[in-house]
Backbone as a chain_set.jsonl record, in Angstrom:
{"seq": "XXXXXXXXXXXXXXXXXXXXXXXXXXXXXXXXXXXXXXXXXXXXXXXXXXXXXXXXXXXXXXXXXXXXXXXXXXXXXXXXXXXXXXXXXXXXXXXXXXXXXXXXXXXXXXXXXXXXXXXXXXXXXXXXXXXXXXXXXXXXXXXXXXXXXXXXXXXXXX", "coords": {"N": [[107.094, 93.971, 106.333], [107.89, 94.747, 102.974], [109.884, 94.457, 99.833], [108.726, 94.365, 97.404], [106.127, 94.953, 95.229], [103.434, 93.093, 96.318], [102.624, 89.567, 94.877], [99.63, 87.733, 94.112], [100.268, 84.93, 94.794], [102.066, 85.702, 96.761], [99.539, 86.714, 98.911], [98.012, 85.411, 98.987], [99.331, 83.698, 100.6], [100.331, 85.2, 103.096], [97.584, 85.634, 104.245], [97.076, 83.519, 104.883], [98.238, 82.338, 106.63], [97.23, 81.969, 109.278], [95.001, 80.305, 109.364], [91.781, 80.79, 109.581], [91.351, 82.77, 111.117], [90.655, 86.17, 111.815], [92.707, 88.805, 110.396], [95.143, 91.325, 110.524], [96.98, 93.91, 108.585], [100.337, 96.275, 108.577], [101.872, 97.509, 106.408], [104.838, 98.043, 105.165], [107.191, 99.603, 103.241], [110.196, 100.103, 102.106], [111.792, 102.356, 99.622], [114.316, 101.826, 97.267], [117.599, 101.959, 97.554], [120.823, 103.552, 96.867], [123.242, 103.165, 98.022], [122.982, 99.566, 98.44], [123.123, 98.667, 95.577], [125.817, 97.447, 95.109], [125.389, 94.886, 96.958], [123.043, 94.348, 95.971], [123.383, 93.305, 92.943], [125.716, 91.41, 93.662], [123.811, 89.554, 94.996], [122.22, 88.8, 92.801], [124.048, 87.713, 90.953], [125.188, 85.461, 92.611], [122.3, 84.044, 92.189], [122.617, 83.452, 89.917], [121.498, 85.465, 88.006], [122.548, 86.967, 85.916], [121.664, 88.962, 83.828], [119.887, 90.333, 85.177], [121.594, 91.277, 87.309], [123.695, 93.189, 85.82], [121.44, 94.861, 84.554], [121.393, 96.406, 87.056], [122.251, 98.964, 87.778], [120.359, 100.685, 86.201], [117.892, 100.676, 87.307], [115.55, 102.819, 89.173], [117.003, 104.603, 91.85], [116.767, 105.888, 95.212], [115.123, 109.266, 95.206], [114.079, 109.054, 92.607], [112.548, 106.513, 93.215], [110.875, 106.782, 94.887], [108.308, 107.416, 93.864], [107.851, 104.748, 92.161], [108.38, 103.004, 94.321], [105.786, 103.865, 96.093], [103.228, 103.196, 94.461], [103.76, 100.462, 94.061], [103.155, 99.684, 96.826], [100.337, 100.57, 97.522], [99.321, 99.034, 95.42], [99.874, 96.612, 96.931], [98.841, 96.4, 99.324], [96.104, 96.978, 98.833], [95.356, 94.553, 97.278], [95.808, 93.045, 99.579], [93.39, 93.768, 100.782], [91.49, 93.079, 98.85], [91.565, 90.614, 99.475], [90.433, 90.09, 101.756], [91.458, 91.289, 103.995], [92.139, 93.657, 106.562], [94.206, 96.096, 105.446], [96.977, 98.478, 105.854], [99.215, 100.829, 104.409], [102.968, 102.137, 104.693], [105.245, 104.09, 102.757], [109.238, 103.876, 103.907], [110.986, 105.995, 104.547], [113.184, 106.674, 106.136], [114.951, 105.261, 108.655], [114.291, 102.457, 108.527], [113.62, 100.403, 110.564], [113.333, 101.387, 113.11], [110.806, 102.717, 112.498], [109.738, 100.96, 112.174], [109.593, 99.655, 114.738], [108.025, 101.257, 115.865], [105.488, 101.195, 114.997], [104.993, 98.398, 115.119], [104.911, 98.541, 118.107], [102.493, 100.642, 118.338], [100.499, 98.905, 117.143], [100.329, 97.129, 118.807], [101.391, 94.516, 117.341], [101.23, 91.223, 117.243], [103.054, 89.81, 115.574], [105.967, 90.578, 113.21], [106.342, 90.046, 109.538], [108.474, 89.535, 107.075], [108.941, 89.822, 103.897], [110.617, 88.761, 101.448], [113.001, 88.999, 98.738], [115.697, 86.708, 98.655], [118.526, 87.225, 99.61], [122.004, 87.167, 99.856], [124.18, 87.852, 100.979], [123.601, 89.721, 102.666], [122.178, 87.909, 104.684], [124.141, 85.926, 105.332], [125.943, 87.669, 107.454], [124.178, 88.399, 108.887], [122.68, 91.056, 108.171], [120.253, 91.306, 106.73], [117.121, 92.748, 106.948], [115.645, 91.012, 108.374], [117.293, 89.708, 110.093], [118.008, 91.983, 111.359], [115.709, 93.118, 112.488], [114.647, 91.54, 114.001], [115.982, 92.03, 116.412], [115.087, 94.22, 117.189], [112.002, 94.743, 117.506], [110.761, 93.317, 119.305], [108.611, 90.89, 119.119], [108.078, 88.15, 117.868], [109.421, 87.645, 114.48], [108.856, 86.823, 110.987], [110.442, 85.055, 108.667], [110.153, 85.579, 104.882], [109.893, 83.956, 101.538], [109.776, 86.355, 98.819], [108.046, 85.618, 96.124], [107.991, 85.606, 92.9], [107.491, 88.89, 90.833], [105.1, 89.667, 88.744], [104.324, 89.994, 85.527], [102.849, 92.066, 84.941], [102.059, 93.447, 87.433], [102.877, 96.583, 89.293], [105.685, 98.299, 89.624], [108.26, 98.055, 91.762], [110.753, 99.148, 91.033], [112.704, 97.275, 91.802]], "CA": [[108.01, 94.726, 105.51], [107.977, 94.431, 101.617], [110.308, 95.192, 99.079], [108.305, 94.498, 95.83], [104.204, 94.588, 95.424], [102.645, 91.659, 96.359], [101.898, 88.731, 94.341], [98.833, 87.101, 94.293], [100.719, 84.153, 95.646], [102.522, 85.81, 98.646], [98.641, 87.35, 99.397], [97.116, 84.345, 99.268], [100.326, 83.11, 101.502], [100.092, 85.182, 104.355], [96.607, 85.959, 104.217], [96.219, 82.353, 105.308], [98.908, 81.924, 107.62], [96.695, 81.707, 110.326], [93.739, 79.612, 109.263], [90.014, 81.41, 109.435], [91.733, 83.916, 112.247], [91.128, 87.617, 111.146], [94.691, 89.655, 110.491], [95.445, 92.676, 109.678], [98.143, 94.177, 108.097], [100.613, 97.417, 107.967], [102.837, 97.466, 105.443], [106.084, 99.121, 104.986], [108.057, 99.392, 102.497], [111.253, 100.857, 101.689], [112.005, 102.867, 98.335], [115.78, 101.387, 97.168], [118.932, 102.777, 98.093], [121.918, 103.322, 95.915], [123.908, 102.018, 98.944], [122.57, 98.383, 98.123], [123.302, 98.403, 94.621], [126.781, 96.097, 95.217], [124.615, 93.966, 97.301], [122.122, 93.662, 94.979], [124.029, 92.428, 91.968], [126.519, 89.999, 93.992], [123.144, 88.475, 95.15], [122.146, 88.165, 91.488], [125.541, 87.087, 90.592], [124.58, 84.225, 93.567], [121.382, 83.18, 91.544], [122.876, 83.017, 88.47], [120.906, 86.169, 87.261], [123.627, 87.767, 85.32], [121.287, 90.262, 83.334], [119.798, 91.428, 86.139], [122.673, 91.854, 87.755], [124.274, 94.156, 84.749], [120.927, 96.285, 85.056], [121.133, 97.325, 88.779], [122.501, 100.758, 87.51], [119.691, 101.484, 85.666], [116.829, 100.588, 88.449], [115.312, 103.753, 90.484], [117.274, 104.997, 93.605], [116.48, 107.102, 96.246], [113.731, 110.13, 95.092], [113.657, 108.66, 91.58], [112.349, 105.428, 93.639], [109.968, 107.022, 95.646], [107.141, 107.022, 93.177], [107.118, 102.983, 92.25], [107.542, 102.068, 95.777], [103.935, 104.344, 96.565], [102.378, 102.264, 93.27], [103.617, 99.073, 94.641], [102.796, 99.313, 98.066], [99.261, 101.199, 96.744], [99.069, 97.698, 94.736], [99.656, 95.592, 97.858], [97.524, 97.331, 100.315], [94.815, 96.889, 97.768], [95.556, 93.138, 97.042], [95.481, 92.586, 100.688], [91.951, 94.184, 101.26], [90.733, 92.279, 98.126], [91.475, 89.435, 99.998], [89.515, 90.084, 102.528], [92.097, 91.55, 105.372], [92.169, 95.141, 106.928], [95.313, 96.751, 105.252], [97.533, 100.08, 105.342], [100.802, 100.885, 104.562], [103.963, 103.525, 104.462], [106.594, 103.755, 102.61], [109.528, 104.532, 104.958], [112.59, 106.41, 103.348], [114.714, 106.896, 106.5], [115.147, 104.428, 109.817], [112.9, 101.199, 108.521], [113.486, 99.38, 111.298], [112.854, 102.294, 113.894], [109.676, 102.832, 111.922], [108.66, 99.236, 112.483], [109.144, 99.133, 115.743], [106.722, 101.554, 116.449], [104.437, 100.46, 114.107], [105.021, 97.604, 116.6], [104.118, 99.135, 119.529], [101.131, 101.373, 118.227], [99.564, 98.4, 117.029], [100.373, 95.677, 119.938], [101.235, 93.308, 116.55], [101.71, 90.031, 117.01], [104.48, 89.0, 114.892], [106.149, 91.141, 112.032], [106.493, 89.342, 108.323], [109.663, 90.126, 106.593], [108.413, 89.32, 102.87], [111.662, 89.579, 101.047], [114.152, 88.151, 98.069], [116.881, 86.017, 99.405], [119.925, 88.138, 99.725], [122.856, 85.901, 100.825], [125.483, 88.3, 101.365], [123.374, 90.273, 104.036], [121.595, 87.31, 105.505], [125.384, 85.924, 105.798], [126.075, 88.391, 107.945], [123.07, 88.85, 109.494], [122.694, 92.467, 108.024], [118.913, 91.489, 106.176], [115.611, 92.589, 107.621], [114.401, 90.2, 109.396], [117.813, 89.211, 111.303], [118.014, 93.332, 112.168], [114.407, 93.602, 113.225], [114.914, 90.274, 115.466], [116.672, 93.068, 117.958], [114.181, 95.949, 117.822], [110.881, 94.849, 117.906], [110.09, 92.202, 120.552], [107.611, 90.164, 119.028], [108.306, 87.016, 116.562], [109.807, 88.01, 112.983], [108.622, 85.555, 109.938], [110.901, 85.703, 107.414], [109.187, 84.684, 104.13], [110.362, 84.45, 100.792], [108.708, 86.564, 98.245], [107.513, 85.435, 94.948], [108.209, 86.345, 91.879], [106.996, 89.75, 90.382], [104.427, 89.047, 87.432], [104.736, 91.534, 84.332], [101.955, 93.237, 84.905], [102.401, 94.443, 88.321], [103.712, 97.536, 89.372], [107.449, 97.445, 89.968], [108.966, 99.157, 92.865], [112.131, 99.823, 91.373], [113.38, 96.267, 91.953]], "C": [[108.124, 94.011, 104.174], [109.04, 95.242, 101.347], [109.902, 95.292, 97.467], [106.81, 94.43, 96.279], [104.553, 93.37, 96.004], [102.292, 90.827, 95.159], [100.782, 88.148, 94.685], [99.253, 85.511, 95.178], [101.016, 84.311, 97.128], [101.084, 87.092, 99.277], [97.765, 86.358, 99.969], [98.482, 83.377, 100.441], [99.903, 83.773, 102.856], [98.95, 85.955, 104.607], [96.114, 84.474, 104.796], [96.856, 81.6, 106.225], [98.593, 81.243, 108.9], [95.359, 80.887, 110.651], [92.501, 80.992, 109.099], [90.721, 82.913, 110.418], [92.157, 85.603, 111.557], [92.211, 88.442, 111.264], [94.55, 90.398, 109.943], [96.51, 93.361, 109.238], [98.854, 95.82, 108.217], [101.696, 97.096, 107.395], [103.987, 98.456, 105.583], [106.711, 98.498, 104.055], [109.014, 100.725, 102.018], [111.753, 101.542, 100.554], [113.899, 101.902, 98.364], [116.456, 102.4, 97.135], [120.078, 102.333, 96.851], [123.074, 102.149, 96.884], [123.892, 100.312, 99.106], [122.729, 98.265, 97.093], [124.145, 97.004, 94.428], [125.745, 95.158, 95.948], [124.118, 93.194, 96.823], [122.513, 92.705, 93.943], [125.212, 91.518, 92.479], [125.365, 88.962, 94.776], [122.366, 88.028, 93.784], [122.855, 87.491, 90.695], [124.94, 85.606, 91.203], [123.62, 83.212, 93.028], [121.349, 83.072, 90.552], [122.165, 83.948, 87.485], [121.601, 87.144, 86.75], [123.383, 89.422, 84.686], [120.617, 91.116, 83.729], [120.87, 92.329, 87.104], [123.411, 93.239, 87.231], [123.191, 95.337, 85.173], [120.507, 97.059, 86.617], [121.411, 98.6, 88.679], [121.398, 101.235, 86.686], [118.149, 101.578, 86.373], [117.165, 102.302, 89.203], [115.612, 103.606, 91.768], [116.855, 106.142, 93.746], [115.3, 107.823, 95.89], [113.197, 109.623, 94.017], [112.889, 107.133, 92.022], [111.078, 105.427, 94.448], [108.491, 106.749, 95.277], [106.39, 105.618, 92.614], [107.106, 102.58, 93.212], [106.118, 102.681, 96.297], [103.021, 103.452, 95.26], [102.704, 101.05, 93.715], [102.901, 98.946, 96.051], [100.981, 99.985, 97.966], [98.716, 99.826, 96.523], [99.003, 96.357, 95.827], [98.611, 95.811, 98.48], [96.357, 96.663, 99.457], [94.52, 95.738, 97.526], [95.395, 92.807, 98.26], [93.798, 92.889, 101.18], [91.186, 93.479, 100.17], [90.268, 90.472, 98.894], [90.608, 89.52, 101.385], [90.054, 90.739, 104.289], [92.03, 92.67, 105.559], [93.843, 95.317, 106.531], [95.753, 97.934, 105.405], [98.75, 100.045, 105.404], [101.801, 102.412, 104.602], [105.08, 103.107, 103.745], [107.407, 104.581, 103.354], [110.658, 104.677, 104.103], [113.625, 106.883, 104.27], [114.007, 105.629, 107.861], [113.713, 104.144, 109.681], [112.625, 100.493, 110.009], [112.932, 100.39, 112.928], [111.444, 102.472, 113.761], [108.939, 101.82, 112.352], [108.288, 98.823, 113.492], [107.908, 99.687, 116.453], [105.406, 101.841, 115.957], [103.964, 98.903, 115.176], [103.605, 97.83, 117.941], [102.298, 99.805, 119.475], [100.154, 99.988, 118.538], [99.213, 96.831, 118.143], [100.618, 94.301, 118.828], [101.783, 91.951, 117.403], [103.158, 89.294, 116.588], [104.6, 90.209, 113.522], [106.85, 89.77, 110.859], [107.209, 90.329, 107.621], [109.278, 89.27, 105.074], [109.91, 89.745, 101.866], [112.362, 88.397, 99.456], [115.328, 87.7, 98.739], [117.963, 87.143, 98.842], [121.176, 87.439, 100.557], [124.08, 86.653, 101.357], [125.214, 88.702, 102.715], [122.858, 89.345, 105.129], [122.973, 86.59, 106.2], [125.796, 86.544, 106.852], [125.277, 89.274, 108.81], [122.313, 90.622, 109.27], [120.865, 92.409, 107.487], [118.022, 91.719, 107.23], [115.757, 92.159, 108.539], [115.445, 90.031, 110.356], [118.101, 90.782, 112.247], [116.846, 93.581, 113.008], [114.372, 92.652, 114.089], [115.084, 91.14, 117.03], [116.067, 93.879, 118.196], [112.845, 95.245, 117.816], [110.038, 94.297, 119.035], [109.232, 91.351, 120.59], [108.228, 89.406, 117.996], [108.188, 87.395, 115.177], [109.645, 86.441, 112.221], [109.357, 85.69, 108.902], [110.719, 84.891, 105.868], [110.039, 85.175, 102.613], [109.135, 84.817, 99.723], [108.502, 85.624, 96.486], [107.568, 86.315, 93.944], [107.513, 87.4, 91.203], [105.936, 89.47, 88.732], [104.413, 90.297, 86.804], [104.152, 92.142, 84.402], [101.503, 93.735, 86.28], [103.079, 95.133, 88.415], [105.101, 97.541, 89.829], [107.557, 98.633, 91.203], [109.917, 99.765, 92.723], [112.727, 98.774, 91.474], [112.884, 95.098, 92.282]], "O": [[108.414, 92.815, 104.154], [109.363, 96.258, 101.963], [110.438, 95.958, 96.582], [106.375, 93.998, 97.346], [105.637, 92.8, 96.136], [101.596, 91.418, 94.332], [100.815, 87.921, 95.894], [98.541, 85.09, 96.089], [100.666, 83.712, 98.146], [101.388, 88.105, 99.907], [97.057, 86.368, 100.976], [98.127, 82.313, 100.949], [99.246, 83.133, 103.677], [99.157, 87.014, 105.2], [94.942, 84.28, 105.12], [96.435, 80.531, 106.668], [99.225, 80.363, 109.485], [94.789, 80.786, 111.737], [92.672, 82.009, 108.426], [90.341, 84.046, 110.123], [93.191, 86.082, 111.09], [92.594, 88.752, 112.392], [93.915, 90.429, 108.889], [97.291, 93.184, 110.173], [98.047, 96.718, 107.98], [102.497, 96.347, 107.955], [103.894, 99.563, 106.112], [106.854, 97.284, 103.909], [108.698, 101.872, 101.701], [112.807, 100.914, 100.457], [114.453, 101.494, 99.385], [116.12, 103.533, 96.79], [120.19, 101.3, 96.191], [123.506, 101.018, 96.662], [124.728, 99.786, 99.841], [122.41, 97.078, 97.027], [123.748, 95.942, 93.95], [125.145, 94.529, 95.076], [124.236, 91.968, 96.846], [122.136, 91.533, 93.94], [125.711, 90.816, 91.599], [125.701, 87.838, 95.149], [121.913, 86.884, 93.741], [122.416, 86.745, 89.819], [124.366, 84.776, 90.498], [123.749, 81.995, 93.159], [120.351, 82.668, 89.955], [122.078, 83.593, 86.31], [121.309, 88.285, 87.108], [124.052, 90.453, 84.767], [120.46, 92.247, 83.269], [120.918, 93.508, 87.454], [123.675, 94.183, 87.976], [123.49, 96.358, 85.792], [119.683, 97.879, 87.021], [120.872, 99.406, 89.438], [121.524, 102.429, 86.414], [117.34, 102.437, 86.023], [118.21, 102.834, 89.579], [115.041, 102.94, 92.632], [116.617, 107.081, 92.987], [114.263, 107.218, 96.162], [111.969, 109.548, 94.014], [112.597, 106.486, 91.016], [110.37, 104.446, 94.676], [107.661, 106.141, 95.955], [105.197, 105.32, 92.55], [106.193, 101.82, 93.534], [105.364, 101.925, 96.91], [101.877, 103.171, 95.618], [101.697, 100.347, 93.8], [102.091, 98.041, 96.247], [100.407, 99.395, 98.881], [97.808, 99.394, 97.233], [98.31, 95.354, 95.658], [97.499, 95.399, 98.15], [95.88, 95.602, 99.858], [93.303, 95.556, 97.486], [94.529, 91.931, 98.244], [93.189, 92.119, 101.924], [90.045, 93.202, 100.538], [89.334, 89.67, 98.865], [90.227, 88.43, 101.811], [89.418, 90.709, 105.342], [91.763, 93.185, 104.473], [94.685, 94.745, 107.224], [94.907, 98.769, 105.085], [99.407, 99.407, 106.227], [101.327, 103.547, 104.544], [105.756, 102.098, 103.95], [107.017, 105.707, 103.662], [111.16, 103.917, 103.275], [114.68, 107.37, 103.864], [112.833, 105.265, 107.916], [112.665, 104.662, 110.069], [111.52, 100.137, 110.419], [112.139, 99.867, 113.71], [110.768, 102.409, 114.788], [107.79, 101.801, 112.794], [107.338, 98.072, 113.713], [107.103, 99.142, 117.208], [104.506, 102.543, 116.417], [102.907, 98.587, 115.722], [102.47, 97.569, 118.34], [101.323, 99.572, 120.189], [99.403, 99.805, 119.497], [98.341, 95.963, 118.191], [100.21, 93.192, 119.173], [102.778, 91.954, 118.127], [103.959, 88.54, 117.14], [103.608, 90.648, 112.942], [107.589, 88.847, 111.199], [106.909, 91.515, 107.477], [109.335, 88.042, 105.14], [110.191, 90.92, 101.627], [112.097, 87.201, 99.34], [115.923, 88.518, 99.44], [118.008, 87.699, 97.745], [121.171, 87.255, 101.775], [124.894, 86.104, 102.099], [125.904, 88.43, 103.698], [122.958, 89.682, 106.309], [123.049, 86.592, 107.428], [126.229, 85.647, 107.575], [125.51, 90.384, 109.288], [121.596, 91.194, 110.092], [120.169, 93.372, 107.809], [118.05, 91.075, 108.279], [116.001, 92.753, 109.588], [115.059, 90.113, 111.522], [118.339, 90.808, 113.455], [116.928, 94.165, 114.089], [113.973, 93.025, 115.193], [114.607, 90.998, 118.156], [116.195, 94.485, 119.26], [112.671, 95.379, 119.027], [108.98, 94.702, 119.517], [108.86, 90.873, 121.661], [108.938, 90.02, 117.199], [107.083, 87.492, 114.642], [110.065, 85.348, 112.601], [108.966, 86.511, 108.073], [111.109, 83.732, 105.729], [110.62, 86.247, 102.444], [108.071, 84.215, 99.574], [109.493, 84.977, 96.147], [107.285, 87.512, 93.997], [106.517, 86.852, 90.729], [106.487, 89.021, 87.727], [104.472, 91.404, 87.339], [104.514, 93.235, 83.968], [100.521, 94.477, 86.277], [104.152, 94.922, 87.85], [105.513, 96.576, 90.471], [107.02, 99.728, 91.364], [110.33, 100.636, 93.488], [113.878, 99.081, 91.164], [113.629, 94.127, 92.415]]}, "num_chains": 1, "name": "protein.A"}
């Protein structure tokens, strides 16, 4: 589970997680929700990112969101198969974690990778990703932090 493209960093991260051992990937990723907005900017508040914080009202929610998360996750996918791994992804715009699990199941994964920005209010509270998908999927959650967005990748929206 992503919420921004991929960097070349977090490709070459868990693209090598496992040594020489071929992996394959499905991706998901979520378009942003207005419902996360407060979230968002009291975890920018948190890292001292004040002027991101201010523009969280002007970031793509919901349908207006739909179109950079398919160009980011487009952009990962693609970055992952450069690298040499079997990729595919979805973006999922209602019950992620439902989605995942049987993304799960189809594929007998291994372990799901929660590729994410620190969020301290929800991880507080166990509300992020990775500590929700802990309970639905049944296989070992990684929860990884992502890397910073470089200017000339596609944005998701956030």
């Amino acid at each position: 589970m992503i919420e921004k493209p991929l960097t070349p960093a977090d490709v070459e991260f868990v693209t090598t997680l496992h040594g020489d051992d071929p992996v394959s990937f499905v991706v998901l990723m979520q378009p942003r929700g207005s419902k996360d907005r407060l979230l968002r900017a009291i975890d920018d508040i948190a890292l001292g990112e004040l002027e991101q914080a201010a523009q969280e009202g002007e970031e793509p929610e919901g349908k207006e969101a739909l179109e950079p998360a398919e160009r980011a996750l487009t952009h990962s996918v693609a970055a992952l198969e450069a690298a040499g791994s079997r990729a595919r992804g979805h973006v999922v715009q209602r019950h992620p974690l439902e989605v995942l699990r049987g993304v799960v199941e189809e594929t007998r994964a291994d372990e799901v990778i929660v590729l994410t920005a620190p969020h301290f209010v929800e991880e507080f509270f166990h509300r992020d990703w990775a500590s929700r998908a802990r309970h639905k999927v049944g296989v070992p959650v990684l929860k990884l932090f992502a890397h910073a967005v470089d200017e000339d990748q596609p944005s998701a929206g956030g």
